[in-house]
Short mmCIF file of C-alpha atoms in Angstrom, two decimals:
data_model
loop_
_atom_site.label_atom_id
_atom_site.label_comp_id
_atom_site.label_asym_id
_atom_site.label_seq_id
_atom_site.Cartn_x
_atom_site.Cartn_y
_atom_site.Cartn_z
CA MET A 1 -0.02 -0.16 0.09
CA GLY A 2 1.42 3.41 -0.96
CA VAL A 3 0.70 7.13 0.19
CA MET A 4 -0.36 8.96 -3.01
CA ALA A 5 0.80 12.26 -2.88
CA GLU A 6 -2.26 14.70 -3.14
CA PRO A 7 -1.90 16.76 -6.10
CA LEU A 8 -0.77 20.10 -5.45
CA ALA A 9 -3.54 22.67 -4.98
CA HIS A 10 -1.54 25.62 -5.97
CA ARG A 11 1.75 25.72 -8.07
CA GLY A 12 4.74 26.14 -5.45
CA VAL A 13 3.05 24.78 -2.51
CA LEU A 14 5.11 22.00 -1.03
CA ARG A 15 2.46 20.56 0.77
CA SER A 16 1.68 16.71 -0.07
CA SER A 17 -0.83 15.85 2.43
CA THR A 18 -2.70 12.19 2.40
CA THR A 19 -6.16 12.08 3.92
CA VAL A 20 -6.52 8.10 3.61
CA PRO A 21 -5.65 6.76 7.12
CA GLN A 22 -2.48 4.52 6.92
CA ALA A 23 -1.55 1.74 8.95
CA ALA A 24 1.91 2.35 10.65
CA ALA A 25 3.57 -1.16 9.33
CA ASP A 26 2.63 0.08 5.52
CA LEU A 27 4.29 3.21 6.06
CA LEU A 28 7.28 1.75 7.52
CA ARG A 29 7.45 -0.68 4.47
CA GLU A 30 7.63 2.24 2.18
CA PHE A 31 9.68 4.60 4.69
CA ASP A 32 12.49 5.57 2.03
CA SER A 33 9.95 6.70 -0.35
CA TRP A 34 7.78 8.25 2.05
CA VAL A 35 11.03 10.45 3.20
CA GLY A 36 11.47 11.19 -0.34
CA ARG A 37 8.24 12.48 -0.57
CA GLU A 38 8.17 14.70 2.65
CA GLN A 39 11.75 15.39 3.01
CA LYS A 40 11.83 18.82 1.04
CA ARG A 41 8.77 20.28 3.12
CA VAL A 42 9.96 19.21 6.54
CA TYR A 43 13.46 20.55 5.78
CA LEU A 44 12.53 23.75 4.48
CA LEU A 45 9.79 24.09 7.75
CA CYS A 46 12.95 23.37 9.88
CA LEU A 47 14.91 25.98 7.84
CA ARG A 48 12.57 28.59 8.34
CA MET A 49 11.78 27.68 11.93
CA LEU A 50 15.52 27.64 12.83
CA GLN A 51 16.94 30.00 10.33
CA ASP A 52 20.30 27.65 10.27
CA ALA A 53 20.88 25.31 7.11
CA GLU A 54 23.29 23.23 9.53
CA GLU A 55 20.76 22.83 12.47
CA ALA A 56 17.74 22.37 10.06
CA ASP A 57 19.61 19.56 8.19
CA ILE A 58 20.04 17.88 11.62
CA ALA A 59 16.68 18.50 12.72
CA ALA A 60 15.32 17.23 9.49
CA GLN A 61 17.07 13.86 10.04
CA ASP A 62 16.09 13.83 13.67
CA CYS A 63 12.27 13.89 12.45
CA PHE A 64 12.61 11.13 10.15
CA LEU A 65 14.44 9.19 12.93
CA LYS A 66 11.54 9.53 15.34
CA ALA A 67 9.08 8.66 12.60
CA HIS A 68 10.95 5.47 12.02
CA ARG A 69 11.33 4.76 15.94
CA ALA A 70 7.58 5.62 16.31
CA LEU A 71 6.46 3.39 13.44
CA THR A 72 8.74 0.57 14.52
CA ALA A 73 7.50 0.53 18.08
CA LYS A 74 3.70 0.61 17.22
CA GLN A 75 3.42 -1.16 13.96
CA SER A 76 -0.30 -1.94 14.84
CA ILE A 77 -1.55 1.55 14.78
CA GLU A 78 -3.18 3.50 12.11
CA LEU A 79 -2.20 7.17 11.18
CA ASP A 80 -5.18 9.61 10.07
CA ASP A 81 -2.84 11.79 8.33
CA PRO A 82 1.14 10.77 7.94
CA SER A 83 1.78 14.30 6.46
CA LYS A 84 0.49 15.97 9.38
CA TRP A 85 1.87 13.72 11.71
CA ILE A 86 5.22 14.25 10.51
CA THR A 87 4.83 18.04 10.40
CA ARG A 88 3.84 17.85 13.98
CA ILE A 89 7.24 16.14 14.79
CA ALA A 90 9.11 18.79 12.79
CA VAL A 91 7.37 21.39 14.53
CA ASN A 92 7.95 19.79 17.77
CA THR A 93 11.59 19.24 17.11
CA CYS A 94 12.23 22.56 15.87
CA LEU A 95 10.35 24.33 19.31
CA ASP A 96 12.88 21.90 21.42
CA ARG A 97 15.85 23.09 19.58
CA LEU A 98 14.83 26.71 19.64
CA ARG A 99 14.29 26.35 23.58
CA SER A 100 17.65 24.25 24.00
CA ARG A 101 19.23 26.97 21.87
CA SER A 102 18.33 29.93 24.28
CA TRP A 103 20.78 27.83 27.19
CA LYS A 104 23.68 27.67 24.68
CA PHE A 105 26.37 30.09 25.71
CA TRP A 106 28.29 30.02 22.56
CA ARG A 107 27.72 28.02 19.18
CA ARG A 108 30.15 25.76 17.92
CA ARG A 109 32.05 26.81 14.91
CA PRO A 110 32.49 23.64 12.68
CA SER A 111 36.16 22.43 12.00
CA HIS A 112 37.84 23.71 8.52
CA ASP A 113 36.65 20.17 7.08
CA ASP A 114 33.18 20.14 8.48
CA GLU A 115 32.81 23.66 7.10
CA ALA A 116 33.90 22.61 3.71
CA LEU A 117 31.79 19.83 3.69
CA ILE A 118 28.79 21.84 4.67
CA LEU A 119 29.31 23.97 1.92
CA ALA A 120 29.46 21.12 -0.27
CA ASN A 121 26.14 19.98 0.53
CA ALA A 122 24.71 23.52 1.15
CA PRO A 123 21.38 24.31 -1.24
CA GLU A 124 23.02 25.24 -4.86
CA GLU A 125 21.85 28.78 -5.79
CA SER A 126 19.12 28.43 -8.61
CA PRO A 127 20.02 30.24 -12.03
CA CYS A 128 19.31 34.11 -11.46
CA ALA A 129 16.22 34.85 -13.61
CA GLU A 130 14.83 38.08 -13.94
CA SER A 131 11.49 36.98 -12.69
CA GLN A 132 13.24 35.17 -9.50
CA ALA A 133 14.75 38.43 -8.14
CA PHE A 134 11.69 39.88 -6.63
CA ALA A 135 10.95 36.42 -4.88
CA ARG A 136 14.43 35.82 -3.69
CA GLN A 137 14.43 39.52 -2.11
CA ILE A 138 11.03 38.92 -0.47
CA SER A 139 12.10 35.48 0.71
CA VAL A 140 15.49 36.93 2.29
CA ARG A 141 13.65 39.93 3.92
CA LEU A 142 10.94 37.31 5.26
CA GLN A 143 13.75 35.17 6.72
CA GLU A 144 15.00 38.38 8.67
CA ALA A 145 11.55 39.25 9.89
CA LEU A 146 10.55 35.88 11.14
CA ALA A 147 13.77 36.34 13.62
CA THR A 148 11.27 39.04 15.34
CA LEU A 149 8.48 36.52 15.93
CA SER A 150 8.07 34.16 18.94
CA GLU A 151 8.67 30.76 18.41
CA ARG A 152 4.73 29.90 18.32
CA GLN A 153 4.06 32.85 16.15
CA ARG A 154 6.60 31.54 13.72
CA ALA A 155 5.41 28.05 13.30
CA VAL A 156 1.62 29.14 13.13
CA PHE A 157 2.96 31.72 10.22
CA LEU A 158 5.17 29.09 8.39
CA LEU A 159 2.42 26.59 8.32
CA ARG A 160 -0.11 28.79 6.56
CA HIS A 161 2.30 31.26 4.68
CA TYR A 162 4.20 28.07 2.98
CA GLU A 163 2.02 25.26 3.49
CA ASP A 164 -1.58 27.12 3.36
CA ARG A 165 -2.70 24.95 6.11
CA LYS A 166 -6.37 25.79 7.59
CA LEU A 167 -5.99 27.39 11.25
CA GLU A 168 -7.85 24.59 12.70
CA GLU A 169 -5.33 22.22 11.03
CA ILE A 170 -2.43 24.18 12.50
CA ALA A 171 -4.30 24.00 15.88
CA GLU A 172 -3.97 20.45 15.61
CA ILE A 173 -0.57 20.14 14.38
CA LEU A 174 0.48 22.40 17.44
CA ASP A 175 -1.54 20.94 19.86
CA LEU A 176 -3.37 24.38 20.59
CA ASP A 177 -6.89 25.56 20.46
CA VAL A 178 -7.95 27.45 17.34
CA GLY A 179 -8.61 30.96 19.32
CA THR A 180 -4.89 30.64 20.26
CA VAL A 181 -3.89 29.92 16.89
CA LYS A 182 -5.80 32.95 15.70
CA ALA A 183 -4.18 35.20 18.38
CA HIS A 184 -0.53 34.12 17.53
CA MET A 185 -1.38 34.54 13.67
CA ALA A 186 -2.76 38.13 14.19
CA ARG A 187 0.16 39.03 16.02
CA ALA A 188 2.38 37.57 13.68
CA VAL A 189 0.79 39.28 10.74
CA ALA A 190 0.96 42.64 12.90
CA LYS A 191 4.67 42.45 13.26
CA LEU A 192 5.31 41.77 9.57
CA ARG A 193 2.74 44.11 8.49
CA LEU A 194 5.16 46.14 6.29
CA LEU A 195 6.83 43.14 4.64
CA LEU A 196 3.44 41.82 3.54
CA ARG A 197 2.44 45.19 2.31
CA ASP A 198 5.46 45.23 0.14
CA LEU A 199 4.50 41.70 -1.00
CA TYR A 200 0.92 42.03 -2.00
CA GLY A 201 0.94 45.88 -2.05
CA GLU A 202 0.59 46.26 -6.00
CA LEU A 203 -2.20 43.34 -6.37
CA ARG A 204 -4.60 45.51 -3.90
CA MET B 1 -13.81 48.46 4.87
CA ASN B 2 -12.83 50.98 2.22
CA GLY B 3 -15.93 52.10 0.64
CA ASN B 4 -17.32 48.52 -0.66
CA HIS B 5 -14.17 46.75 -0.49
CA TRP B 6 -12.02 45.41 2.20
CA THR B 7 -8.75 47.76 2.82
CA GLY B 8 -5.18 46.20 2.23
CA ASP B 9 -4.83 45.27 5.89
CA GLU B 10 -8.11 43.57 5.72
CA LEU B 11 -7.29 41.75 2.66
CA VAL B 12 -4.14 40.27 4.32
CA ALA B 13 -5.96 39.56 7.61
CA HIS B 14 -8.41 37.16 5.41
CA LEU B 15 -5.52 35.74 3.40
CA TYR B 16 -4.18 34.50 6.61
CA GLY B 17 -7.52 33.54 8.18
CA VAL B 18 -7.74 36.30 11.03
CA GLY B 19 -10.19 38.54 9.32
CA LEU B 20 -13.58 39.39 10.59
CA ASP B 21 -16.18 36.90 9.08
CA ASP B 22 -18.50 39.33 7.88
CA GLY B 23 -19.59 37.38 4.53
CA HIS B 24 -18.05 40.11 2.21
CA GLU B 25 -15.82 37.72 0.48
CA ARG B 26 -18.75 35.42 -0.39
CA ASN B 27 -20.52 38.62 -1.68
CA CYS B 28 -18.06 40.57 -3.36
CA ALA B 29 -16.31 39.24 -6.75
CA GLU B 30 -13.42 41.82 -6.68
CA CYS B 31 -12.21 41.05 -3.05
CA ARG B 32 -12.33 37.30 -3.81
CA ALA B 33 -10.15 38.16 -6.95
CA ARG B 34 -7.72 39.99 -5.04
CA ILE B 35 -7.39 37.55 -2.19
CA ALA B 36 -6.56 34.75 -5.26
CA ALA B 37 -4.16 37.27 -6.68
CA MET B 38 -2.46 37.54 -3.31
CA ARG B 39 -2.51 33.84 -2.72
CA ALA B 40 -0.88 33.23 -6.24
CA ARG B 41 1.92 35.47 -5.19
CA ARG B 42 2.49 34.41 -1.95
CA GLU B 43 3.00 30.68 -3.71
CA GLU B 44 5.04 32.33 -6.45
CA THR B 45 7.60 33.72 -3.82
CA SER B 46 7.41 30.73 -1.64
CA SER B 47 8.45 28.26 -4.49
CA GLU B 48 11.93 29.71 -4.35
CA ASP B 49 13.39 27.23 -2.22
CA GLY B 50 17.12 26.79 -3.64
CA VAL B 51 17.16 23.27 -2.13
CA SER B 52 19.15 21.11 -4.62
CA ALA B 53 18.57 17.40 -5.53
CA GLY B 54 21.84 16.29 -4.36
CA PHE B 55 21.68 17.88 -0.99
CA LEU B 56 18.22 16.06 -0.29
CA ARG B 57 20.15 12.85 -1.48
CA SER B 58 22.74 13.35 0.83
CA GLN B 59 20.28 13.93 3.40
CA ARG B 60 18.38 10.97 2.72
CA VAL B 61 21.63 8.81 2.68
CA ALA B 62 22.60 10.32 6.21
CA ILE B 63 19.18 9.34 7.52
CA ALA B 64 19.26 5.76 6.21
CA GLN B 65 22.81 5.73 8.03
CA ARG B 66 21.36 6.93 11.15
CA ILE B 67 18.64 4.31 11.23
CA GLU B 68 21.27 1.69 10.55
CA THR B 69 23.31 2.60 13.51
CA ARG B 70 20.71 2.89 15.82
CA ARG B 71 19.46 -0.30 14.74
CA ALA B 72 22.94 -1.65 15.43
CA GLU B 73 23.20 0.01 18.80
CA TRP B 74 19.78 -1.46 19.74
CA GLU B 75 20.63 -4.82 18.98
CA ALA B 76 24.04 -4.61 21.15
CA TRP B 77 22.04 -3.06 23.66
CA TRP B 78 19.59 -5.78 23.74
CA ARG B 79 22.10 -8.56 23.85
CA THR B 80 24.16 -7.15 26.59
CA PRO B 81 21.70 -7.42 29.47
CA VAL B 82 20.48 -11.03 28.52
CA TRP B 83 24.37 -12.08 28.92
CA VAL B 84 24.56 -9.90 32.09
CA ALA B 85 21.36 -11.42 33.62
CA LEU B 86 22.49 -15.10 32.82
CA MET B 87 25.88 -14.42 34.50
CA ALA B 88 24.04 -12.75 37.49
CA ALA B 89 21.61 -15.79 38.12
CA LEU B 90 24.81 -18.22 37.77
CA ALA B 91 26.78 -16.30 40.28
CA LEU B 92 23.66 -16.61 42.79
CA VAL B 93 23.17 -20.25 42.21
CA LEU B 94 26.87 -21.25 42.79
CA SER B 95 27.08 -18.58 46.06
CA ALA B 96 24.17 -19.98 47.58
CA PRO B 97 24.85 -21.71 51.37
CA ARG B 98 24.48 -25.29 51.26
CA PRO B 99 22.19 -27.05 53.82
CA ALA B 100 23.56 -28.10 57.10
CA SER B 101 24.28 -32.26 57.65
CA GLU B 102 21.57 -32.00 60.19
CA PRO B 103 18.51 -29.85 59.77
CA THR B 104 17.60 -27.57 62.65
CA MET B 105 14.48 -26.49 64.00
CA ALA B 106 13.05 -23.14 63.74
CA GLY B 107 14.30 -22.56 67.42
CA GLY B 108 17.67 -23.59 66.75
CA LEU B 109 17.28 -27.27 68.20
CA ASN B 110 18.18 -30.18 66.62
CA ARG B 111 16.48 -33.83 66.49
CA SER B 112 18.02 -35.18 69.70
CA GLN B 113 17.56 -31.96 71.79
CA GLU B 114 13.79 -32.00 70.38
CA ALA B 115 13.39 -35.38 71.77
CA GLY B 116 15.03 -34.37 75.28
CA MET B 117 12.69 -31.39 75.22
CA TYR B 118 9.51 -33.80 74.78
CA LEU B 119 10.62 -36.22 77.51
CA ASP B 120 11.39 -33.45 79.74
CA ILE B 121 7.53 -32.45 79.12
CA TYR B 122 6.09 -35.57 79.34
CA GLN B 123 8.05 -36.64 82.80
CA SER B 124 6.69 -33.02 84.22
CA ILE B 125 3.02 -33.90 83.21
CA SER B 126 3.07 -37.43 84.24
CA SER B 127 4.43 -36.50 87.64
CA GLU B 128 2.17 -36.19 90.40
CA GLU B 129 4.74 -33.79 92.47
CA PRO B 130 4.90 -30.26 91.23
CA ARG B 131 8.52 -29.96 89.75
CA ALA B 132 9.46 -27.23 92.21
CA LEU B 133 9.67 -29.79 94.68
CA ALA B 134 12.47 -32.04 93.29
CA PRO B 135 15.32 -29.90 94.64
CA MET B 136 13.70 -30.13 98.33
CA HIS B 137 13.72 -33.55 97.63
CA GLY B 138 17.37 -33.68 97.01
CA LEU B 139 18.24 -32.10 100.34
CA PHE B 140 16.95 -34.99 102.21
CA GLU B 141 18.14 -37.97 100.08
CA GLU B 142 20.91 -40.06 101.64
CA GLN B 143 24.26 -39.97 99.68
#
């Protein structure tokens, strides 16, 4: 049994949700291909949450490791929506990392060899195109602006902005009530007002 | 509301799901079209992620390696306590105290002492004289 990636509702949206419940044993059997389908979305979510490529890479790996461990331990259970499940794992992993980050007095600088390896593995710059300039500029500004949000506000905003999830879904993923999610979203939108005005300005 | 339409901030609020549900979106085709255009712009700018296939491939390899390492560690961990438990059980069996040659009673008496005790009890019950008089008889006995 395989998880069929839902056709993307809109171009560019990376969400690949399944609404059909799936047995953990089946998901474990096709774990590699499931990782392949969800990996990019999970990595980008981690990257946007953590704002550090190296840490996001490790966090994304941790997410799938946790998922594998859970699937191995409880093969008889059935997952309502594996996509939502891995998203929840990713958000919680990132929130844990952000919390533990605040206790670090210093951040380890990688050794010269590690640094070279990281650079070799770093996401490649896509070919420069006129039409992508605006998108890149906004993306950079958005990354900077996201740093001004609290952890929860960031998670709520990212799940809506990049994955177009409903507030009810976000509430389920973050284990919050919808009212709290709305409050976080309203604050996030208020903080990012100037940036969003630039992003959508000419369309209004 | 700006005239008959939502303002820019109201449009953004609705796009992010926090606008007031006043039914305007259902009734106003223009605001609906603006929201749709904003959503398309959002998706267009979000698709610029710059994540290469090579990076994703190496990440998948790393995930597979970590799963394999964990599995090996788990197996090693699982085997070790079994051996430790077996060795501990064997040590307990070997170091257990051996039984004495003559089993003792709970009060610390062996079988011959026990028989003497029963004899004493029998004699004291069958004798007509109280046992306390026996030492006094001894005073008058001829040597």
